[in-house]
C-alpha positions as a printed Julia matrix, in Angstrom:
351×3 Matrix{Float64}:
  -6.73  -78.33    4.25
  -9.51  -76.05    3.97
 -11.52  -74.63    6.56
 -15.4   -73.6     5.6
 -16.46  -70.28    6.51
 -19.5   -69.68    8.09
 -21.67  -66.91    8.82
 -21.91  -65.41   12.16
 -25.36  -65.05   13.74
 -25.43  -61.36   13.71
 -22.96  -60.66   10.13
 -23.24  -57.25   10.49
 -24.47  -56.9     6.74
 -26.77  -59.74    7.22
 -28.29  -58.06   10.16
 -28.7   -54.44    8.38
 -30.51  -56.25    5.72
 -32.56  -57.88    7.79
 -33.62  -54.86    9.99
 -34.53  -52.87    6.81
 -36.57  -56.43    5.98
 -38.5   -56.43    9.21
 -39.65  -53.01    8.58
 -41.02  -53.75    4.88
 -42.64  -56.45    6.35
 -44.85  -53.98    8.0
 -46.99  -54.2     5.3
 -50.23  -55.67    6.09
 -50.07  -57.55    3.34
 -47.38  -59.14    4.78
 -48.6   -59.63    8.39
 -51.67  -61.03    7.29
 -49.7   -64.33    6.65
 -49.55  -64.81   10.25
 -52.79  -64.44   11.51
 -51.25  -64.31   15.6
 -48.89  -61.53   14.92
 -51.65  -59.52   12.65
 -53.63  -59.11   16.14
 -50.46  -57.98   17.48
 -49.63  -55.48   14.57
 -53.84  -54.29   15.18
 -53.08  -53.64   18.64
 -50.14  -51.72   18.07
 -51.94  -49.61   15.71
 -54.59  -48.96   18.18
 -52.62  -47.8    21.12
 -50.26  -45.72   18.79
 -54.06  -43.96   18.09
 -54.46  -43.83   21.72
 -51.28  -42.72   22.02
 -51.82  -39.76   20.02
 -55.42  -39.28   21.19
 -53.89  -38.8    24.76
 -51.58  -36.32   23.68
 -54.77  -33.99   23.07
 -55.74  -34.57   26.58
 -58.52  -36.63   25.76
 -57.11  -40.26   26.73
 -58.44  -42.89   28.48
 -54.85  -43.6    30.6
 -51.98  -41.32   30.76
 -49.83  -40.75   27.96
 -46.8   -42.21   29.34
 -48.63  -45.53   29.96
 -50.14  -45.78   26.59
 -46.85  -44.79   24.93
 -45.11  -47.97   26.9
 -47.5   -50.62   26.33
 -47.43  -49.09   22.1
 -43.83  -48.88   22.21
 -43.59  -52.96   23.63
 -46.02  -53.73   21.05
 -44.26  -52.34   17.94
 -41.06  -54.08   19.26
 -42.65  -57.81   19.36
 -43.82  -57.02   15.72
 -40.54  -55.5    14.66
 -38.73  -58.63   16.44
 -40.9   -61.23   14.53
 -40.09  -59.91   11.81
 -36.63  -59.26   12.19
 -36.03  -63.05   13.16
 -37.96  -64.01    9.72
 -35.96  -61.24    8.09
 -32.92  -63.17    9.24
 -33.47  -66.86    8.72
 -34.28  -66.0     5.25
 -31.17  -63.54    4.96
 -28.55  -66.78    5.47
 -30.58  -68.75    3.1
 -30.14  -65.96    0.45
 -26.43  -66.02    1.81
 -26.28  -69.54    1.0
 -27.8   -68.62   -2.66
 -24.97  -65.96   -3.14
 -22.19  -68.31   -2.66
 -23.85  -70.82   -5.21
 -23.63  -67.88   -7.66
 -19.78  -67.76   -7.01
 -19.6   -71.18   -9.2
 -20.91  -69.26  -11.9
 -18.29  -67.37  -13.9
 -18.28  -64.59  -16.72
 -16.96  -66.46  -19.46
 -16.68  -66.26  -23.49
 -17.86  -69.0   -25.99
 -16.02  -70.09  -29.59
 -19.51  -69.94  -31.44
 -19.5   -71.21  -34.33
 -21.51  -69.72  -37.33
 -24.92  -71.39  -37.78
 -26.57  -74.27  -36.29
 -25.65  -77.28  -38.98
 -22.42  -78.64  -38.18
 -20.8   -80.9   -40.01
 -17.63  -81.81  -38.96
 -15.42  -80.0   -40.7
 -11.78  -80.61  -40.08
  -9.26  -79.19  -39.68
 -10.14  -77.82  -36.34
  -7.43  -74.44  -37.28
 -10.48  -74.07  -40.02
 -13.32  -73.58  -37.96
 -14.22  -69.49  -38.06
 -15.51  -68.83  -34.74
 -17.07  -65.69  -33.02
 -15.92  -65.03  -29.27
 -19.38  -64.33  -27.69
 -20.15  -63.94  -23.88
 -22.11  -67.45  -22.24
 -24.96  -65.69  -21.19
 -25.89  -64.72  -24.72
 -25.62  -68.27  -26.19
 -29.47  -69.9   -26.91
 -30.23  -73.53  -27.49
 -28.91  -75.39  -30.26
 -25.79  -73.08  -30.91
 -22.49  -74.9   -31.77
 -19.7   -73.77  -29.71
 -16.23  -74.95  -30.05
 -14.26  -75.94  -26.84
 -10.5   -76.35  -26.62
  -7.8   -77.03  -23.85
  -8.21  -74.58  -21.08
 -11.57  -73.14  -21.76
 -14.44  -73.5   -19.55
 -17.57  -74.96  -21.05
 -19.67  -71.98  -21.33
 -23.17  -73.89  -21.08
 -24.46  -77.49  -20.66
 -24.69  -79.32  -23.7
 -23.62  -82.27  -26.03
 -20.82  -83.13  -27.47
 -20.83  -83.13  -31.75
 -17.7   -83.65  -32.43
 -14.32  -84.35  -30.95
 -13.27  -85.86  -27.6
 -11.49  -84.0   -24.61
 -10.37  -84.7   -21.18
 -13.06  -82.85  -18.67
 -12.44  -81.96  -14.81
 -15.87  -81.59  -13.28
 -14.52  -81.58  -10.19
 -16.3   -78.11   -9.33
 -20.0   -79.97   -9.65
 -19.53  -83.06   -9.0
 -16.71  -82.76   -6.53
 -15.25  -85.75   -8.69
 -11.24  -85.21   -8.7
 -10.77  -87.54  -11.66
 -10.92  -86.13  -14.66
 -13.81  -87.46  -17.16
 -13.36  -88.47  -21.03
 -16.46  -86.39  -22.86
 -16.62  -87.38  -26.73
 -19.59  -87.69  -29.16
 -22.14  -90.22  -29.28
 -22.85  -92.71  -26.52
 -23.45  -92.43  -22.99
 -20.56  -89.76  -22.37
 -21.39  -86.85  -24.41
 -23.08  -84.49  -22.05
 -21.04  -81.59  -20.82
 -22.09  -79.08  -17.95
 -21.27  -75.78  -17.84
 -19.14  -74.19  -15.62
 -16.19  -77.05  -16.19
 -13.33  -77.22  -17.51
 -11.62  -78.88  -20.64
  -8.12  -80.1   -19.67
  -6.6   -81.5   -22.89
  -7.85  -81.63  -26.6
 -10.98  -79.94  -27.94
 -14.52  -80.96  -28.51
 -17.47  -78.89  -30.28
 -20.7   -78.9   -28.51
 -24.58  -77.93  -29.18
 -25.6   -76.1   -26.32
 -28.46  -77.75  -24.76
 -30.47  -74.95  -22.72
 -30.87  -71.4   -22.69
 -29.7   -69.15  -20.18
 -30.91  -69.76  -16.82
 -31.67  -72.98  -17.38
 -28.11  -74.91  -16.74
 -27.49  -76.76  -14.05
 -25.63  -74.49  -11.86
 -28.65  -72.55  -12.19
 -31.02  -75.12  -11.31
 -29.26  -75.44   -8.0
 -29.73  -71.29   -7.49
 -33.18  -71.73   -8.05
 -33.95  -74.36   -5.53
 -32.11  -72.37   -2.9
 -33.8   -69.41   -3.55
 -37.27  -71.05   -4.51
 -37.27  -73.54   -1.81
 -40.69  -73.59   -0.99
 -42.02  -72.63    2.33
 -45.5   -74.33    2.24
 -46.53  -75.23    5.78
 -45.91  -79.03    6.16
 -49.06  -80.86    8.09
 -47.64  -80.41   11.36
 -47.39  -76.44   10.63
 -50.8   -76.31    9.48
 -52.17  -78.35   12.79
 -50.08  -75.86   15.12
 -51.54  -72.95   12.8
 -55.09  -74.17   13.18
 -54.27  -74.33   16.99
 -52.91  -70.79   17.14
 -55.68  -69.3    15.21
 -57.9   -71.04   17.71
 -56.19  -69.86   21.03
 -56.51  -66.45   19.68
 -60.09  -66.48   18.86
 -61.29  -67.94   22.38
 -59.11  -65.09   23.93
 -60.12  -62.55   21.62
 -63.95  -63.19   22.53
 -62.59  -63.36   26.48
 -61.27  -59.43   26.19
 -64.3   -58.49   23.96
 -66.49  -59.46   26.9
 -64.63  -58.09   29.93
 -64.8   -54.25   28.62
 -68.88  -54.47   28.89
 -68.72  -56.7    32.16
 -66.55  -53.73   33.55
 -68.72  -50.84   32.47
 -71.78  -52.96   33.92
 -70.0   -53.46   37.55
 -69.03  -49.84   37.54
 -72.3   -48.83   36.81
 -73.79  -51.08   39.57
 -71.21  -50.39   41.95
 -71.0   -46.83   41.34
 -67.8   -46.74   41.71
 -64.47  -47.43   40.53
 -63.44  -46.78   36.41
 -63.67  -48.78   33.33
 -61.04  -50.76   32.31
 -58.68  -49.05   29.52
 -58.82  -50.37   25.85
 -54.89  -49.95   26.09
 -54.72  -52.47   29.31
 -57.52  -55.31   27.26
 -55.13  -54.89   24.08
 -51.88  -55.41   26.44
 -53.67  -58.34   28.4
 -54.93  -59.62   24.74
 -51.67  -59.98   23.29
 -50.1   -61.67   26.75
 -53.04  -64.15   26.43
 -52.4   -65.09   22.62
 -49.35  -67.33   21.78
 -47.39  -64.64   20.69
 -43.96  -66.23   20.71
 -45.1   -69.42   19.26
 -47.09  -67.49   16.53
 -44.06  -64.92   15.51
 -41.44  -67.32   15.53
 -43.12  -70.36   13.62
 -42.19  -68.87   10.41
 -38.3   -68.27   11.12
 -38.02  -71.87   12.91
 -39.45  -73.06    9.49
 -36.48  -70.96    7.28
 -33.95  -71.31    9.89
 -34.14  -75.05    9.78
 -33.84  -74.83    5.84
 -30.94  -72.73    6.23
 -29.38  -75.28    8.61
 -29.69  -77.63    6.03
 -27.99  -76.02    3.66
 -24.8   -75.15    5.87
 -24.7   -78.77    5.57
 -24.69  -78.61    1.95
 -28.06  -80.3     1.46
 -30.8   -78.42   -0.29
 -34.23  -78.77    1.74
 -36.69  -77.54   -1.25
 -39.56  -77.58    1.52
 -40.37  -77.44    5.57
 -41.51  -81.02    4.84
 -38.2   -82.41    4.0
 -36.75  -80.37    7.08
 -38.89  -82.36    8.85
 -38.03  -85.61    7.37
 -34.45  -84.63    7.89
 -34.84  -84.47   11.77
 -35.4   -88.42   11.49
 -32.24  -89.14    9.47
 -29.61  -90.53   11.71
 -26.88  -91.4     8.55
 -27.19  -90.52    5.22
 -25.41  -92.77    2.66
 -24.35  -91.81   -0.69
 -22.99  -93.75   -3.6
 -19.58  -92.03   -3.62
 -17.82  -89.52   -2.06
 -17.36  -87.41   -5.3
 -20.69  -86.49   -4.28
 -19.79  -84.49   -1.31
 -16.56  -83.19   -1.59
 -15.52  -79.65   -2.37
 -13.8   -79.38   -5.81
 -10.97  -81.16   -5.94
 -10.48  -83.48   -2.74
  -9.31  -81.95    0.45
  -8.61  -82.83    3.56
 -10.03  -80.92    6.56
  -8.26  -82.44    9.37
  -5.61  -85.57   10.1
  -6.33  -88.29   12.42
  -3.12  -90.16   13.27
  -2.95  -93.35   14.59
  -1.05  -93.98   17.62
   2.53  -93.77   17.6
   2.38  -91.59   13.8
   2.7   -87.79   14.05
   0.49  -85.79   11.68
   3.51  -84.73    9.37
   3.74  -88.75    8.85
   0.48  -88.99    8.07
   0.42  -85.98    5.52
   3.47  -87.31    3.99
   1.21  -90.71    3.27
  -1.58  -89.19    2.07
């Protein structure tokens, strides 16, 4: 029986890296990708400048008040960055777990690329080489107990191969030259006999590498719903920005006509703008998208885009053609559900 380990929401290493990434995201080029938060970012810079001015005795409002507004604005920006970085960090952790499938293995490389089927096997002169150094077209000898170093095609011999680490199929499969059963996958293990295989891919192009790339490069292109929501948020931000811009001249005119009172400060206007615009939705929109992809990866489903996450929300039942595609290595029981009158020990013995 196995238990799947899941990352807690605020894992120490994950949260620490997310905090560092949140600070890196203060780069204006990163903030510009989110128009709503970019407005808050500019407001944070403006209030910080006004605070420095207030310390010099020329502030439009008390320095303590301006400092409080500036701190809240910076906290808002950093919180949005942290939420997005935390979601991205969970996806990176999933990719790191996939890298665990890759093992540092050595290959038995045969000289030249023109294999003529020499026999016996003991006469084959091979050279040990790291699997990552193999190139497309190289010829390798794989014997019983060896891990297949890279994806390739069997050109000589026949062997029983354990592919459970990749496909989840617990039963060994036969791989032989010619026919439909000549393809071998890097990371699988030869259980008996031997084969000679021609490497079919260059480093970084194996099946496992492609799986890792799918997770790491999962596209965060916005879905139609996200695009529509972003347009709405930007539109609302522009409307409220126009409202705030007109408040200062109106306040100045009203004070001049009344002959009393004070013009509303720039700090108050910035704070009011941040309160009016949809800051919460704008700040968490990208984080929600990344978190959705990460949540699917925890269920061993690789979502290649935000559109796939939305489509998965409409799925009630996922029907696969065989159990081997969703099992972990050799099939392992995660729980025993005994019938009435049958103990778990009896069920385990029968299984």
